[in-house]
């Protein structure tokens, strides 16, 4: 009975299109990646990352999938590899990317198209 | 005894902090948002609350996934802001009121809400942007604060029902504090928005406007939703609605709506502003 309930919950968590629920499973999957991104709260860490990206990722123990997603600056891949958007925003910030830039990348739109989508939501 | 004189809900988007730093108040993009606030500031100037209790969520400044509390209450003499990584200017600290914080903590634990207590607590945009919007000269104002952080980062999040009851317990704590203080309660964040995934940019005006009406008239209606219901209807970060419900729980059963503003979009978000006055 309990197992069935847990299974239902998991199915529900996967039932919202285009949405990854950041639960314990994702939090374990993405721990190293999110920990690296959390370190970007400090300016000296952002500088260290920019000076030698490979060494910085290695220091935090990112796996190959996470390393590749960081290399490609690909937000959907980073989420698939366990990234949480609040920490990933700190990574995006290093490159001066706004949440509209990040939204456009994830939805395959130009930033202008994405902004227009947001504006139209108010009509 | 202390009194809860009213409640305010407001957006806390980082872009607002940047717009304040760069004084963009009159720009066409920002004007419909900022012009919602003067009536609320006028009410605050007339009422002169002594304390702001702020229900907010930390977005990865004070807490990381190594330790992620569901409910955390600040009990510090002062709350510092700090670099969040993406360029928002750091602003001066906010004074606390530890004796009220500890009374709230004691009351909450007595009522079986086992909170994390924080004698040091960095406050991020979720706390700072609302304070700047409501008290632009907060350094010159006597307002003291109790930040209360609710987890919206890592699921499971506390349910809308539990957050409403948590807010009720905070309200009870204030009303049993033996000092003549006027307290205003803030619920920050929201309304509908989603930053992550293929559904990024999701906004649901109809759901938001229903929520604003229910927050005023019938908040318990919203406690029937699950967290996943809210994520589905309001977007992944629209779950911040639980912070509004905690605020509303702290107020009297009936309230008087003094002011409302709703605007789409600010950044990726529908922004909602409500000023509610306690009845009686």
PDB file of N, CA and C in Angstrom, chain B residues 2-7 53 170-172 174-175 181-185 247 250-252 277-280:
ATOM      1  N   UNK B   2       1.220  42.897  22.037  1.00  0.00           N
ATOM      2  CA  UNK B   2       1.503  43.253  20.640  1.00  0.00           C
ATOM      3  C   UNK B   2       0.270  42.966  19.783  1.00  0.00           C
ATOM      4  N   UNK B   3       0.175  43.676  18.681  1.00  0.00           N
ATOM      5  CA  UNK B   3      -0.976  43.521  17.786  1.00  0.00           C
ATOM      6  C   UNK B   3      -0.500  43.350  16.355  1.00  0.00           C
ATOM      7  N   UNK B   4      -1.223  42.517  15.593  1.00  0.00           N
ATOM      8  CA  UNK B   4      -0.980  42.426  14.148  1.00  0.00           C
ATOM      9  C   UNK B   4      -1.928  43.428  13.494  1.00  0.00           C
ATOM     10  N   UNK B   5      -1.377  44.515  12.974  1.00  0.00           N
ATOM     11  CA  UNK B   5      -2.257  45.571  12.447  1.00  0.00           C
ATOM     12  C   UNK B   5      -2.615  45.338  10.984  1.00  0.00           C
ATOM     13  N   UNK B   6      -1.836  44.528  10.288  1.00  0.00           N
ATOM     14  CA  UNK B   6      -2.170  44.277   8.891  1.00  0.00           C
ATOM     15  C   UNK B   6      -1.140  43.406   8.215  1.00  0.00           C
ATOM     16  N   UNK B   7      -1.412  43.120   6.955  1.00  0.00           N
ATOM     17  CA  UNK B   7      -0.522  42.270   6.175  1.00  0.00           C
ATOM     18  C   UNK B   7      -0.341  42.824   4.772  1.00  0.00           C
ATOM     19  N   UNK B  53       7.243  41.292  10.363  1.00  0.00           N
ATOM     20  CA  UNK B  53       7.557  39.860  10.274  1.00  0.00           C
ATOM     21  C   UNK B  53       7.477  39.510   8.790  1.00  0.00           C
ATOM     22  N   UNK B 170       2.121  31.918  14.212  1.00  0.00           N
ATOM     23  CA  UNK B 170       2.947  33.130  14.338  1.00  0.00           C
ATOM     24  C   UNK B 170       2.075  34.297  14.811  1.00  0.00           C
ATOM     25  N   UNK B 171       0.865  34.398  14.251  1.00  0.00           N
ATOM     26  CA  UNK B 171      -0.068  35.445  14.688  1.00  0.00           C
ATOM     27  C   UNK B 171      -0.410  35.313  16.164  1.00  0.00           C
ATOM     28  N   UNK B 172      -0.668  34.077  16.601  1.00  0.00           N
ATOM     29  CA  UNK B 172      -0.961  33.837  18.021  1.00  0.00           C
ATOM     30  C   UNK B 172       0.225  34.251  18.892  1.00  0.00           C
ATOM     31  N   UNK B 174       2.458  36.589  18.261  1.00  0.00           N
ATOM     32  CA  UNK B 174       2.514  38.058  18.347  1.00  0.00           C
ATOM     33  C   UNK B 174       1.491  38.545  19.377  1.00  0.00           C
ATOM     34  N   UNK B 175       0.277  38.010  19.284  1.00  0.00           N
ATOM     35  CA  UNK B 175      -0.811  38.490  20.134  1.00  0.00           C
ATOM     36  C   UNK B 175      -0.624  38.115  21.605  1.00  0.00           C
ATOM     37  N   UNK B 181       3.432  46.525  20.911  1.00  0.00           N
ATOM     38  CA  UNK B 181       4.062  46.691  19.600  1.00  0.00           C
ATOM     39  C   UNK B 181       3.020  46.569  18.509  1.00  0.00           C
ATOM     40  N   UNK B 182       3.210  47.358  17.456  1.00  0.00           N
ATOM     41  CA  UNK B 182       2.376  47.210  16.265  1.00  0.00           C
ATOM     42  C   UNK B 182       3.172  46.428  15.218  1.00  0.00           C
ATOM     43  N   UNK B 183       2.582  45.336  14.770  1.00  0.00           N
ATOM     44  CA  UNK B 183       3.296  44.417  13.881  1.00  0.00           C
ATOM     45  C   UNK B 183       2.583  44.338  12.531  1.00  0.00           C
ATOM     46  N   UNK B 184       3.351  44.428  11.464  1.00  0.00           N
ATOM     47  CA  UNK B 184       2.826  44.181  10.128  1.00  0.00           C
ATOM     48  C   UNK B 184       3.502  42.910   9.601  1.00  0.00           C
ATOM     49  N   UNK B 185       2.735  42.109   8.877  1.00  0.00           N
ATOM     50  CA  UNK B 185       3.250  40.814   8.404  1.00  0.00           C
ATOM     51  C   UNK B 185       3.334  40.838   6.880  1.00  0.00           C
ATOM     52  N   UNK B 247       1.457  34.483   5.630  1.00  0.00           N
ATOM     53  CA  UNK B 247       1.112  35.859   6.015  1.00  0.00           C
ATOM     54  C   UNK B 247      -0.354  35.951   6.416  1.00  0.00           C
ATOM     55  N   UNK B 250      -1.530  34.710   9.738  1.00  0.00           N
ATOM     56  CA  UNK B 250      -1.192  35.521  10.918  1.00  0.00           C
ATOM     57  C   UNK B 250      -2.203  36.638  11.166  1.00  0.00           C
ATOM     58  N   UNK B 251      -3.030  36.956  10.174  1.00  0.00           N
ATOM     59  CA  UNK B 251      -3.997  38.053  10.321  1.00  0.00           C
ATOM     60  C   UNK B 251      -5.299  37.543  10.958  1.00  0.00           C
ATOM     61  N   UNK B 252      -6.177  38.477  11.254  1.00  0.00           N
ATOM     62  CA  UNK B 252      -7.495  38.127  11.780  1.00  0.00           C
ATOM     63  C   UNK B 252      -8.295  37.380  10.702  1.00  0.00           C
ATOM     64  N   UNK B 277      -5.861  45.124   6.076  1.00  0.00           N
ATOM     65  CA  UNK B 277      -5.859  45.639   7.444  1.00  0.00           C
ATOM     66  C   UNK B 277      -6.637  44.679   8.329  1.00  0.00           C
ATOM     67  N   UNK B 278      -6.097  44.428   9.515  1.00  0.00           N
ATOM     68  CA  UNK B 278      -6.789  43.545  10.450  1.00  0.00           C
ATOM     69  C   UNK B 278      -8.113  44.168  10.865  1.00  0.00           C
ATOM     70  N   UNK B 279      -9.113  43.321  11.013  1.00  0.00           N
ATOM     71  CA  UNK B 279     -10.413  43.814  11.461  1.00  0.00           C
ATOM     72  C   UNK B 279     -10.394  43.938  12.986  1.00  0.00           C
ATOM     73  N   UNK B 280     -11.060  44.966  13.499  1.00  0.00           N
ATOM     74  CA  UNK B 280     -11.272  45.123  14.945  1.00  0.00           C
ATOM     75  C   UNK B 280     -10.075  45.417  15.779  1.00  0.00           C
TER      76      UNK B 280
END
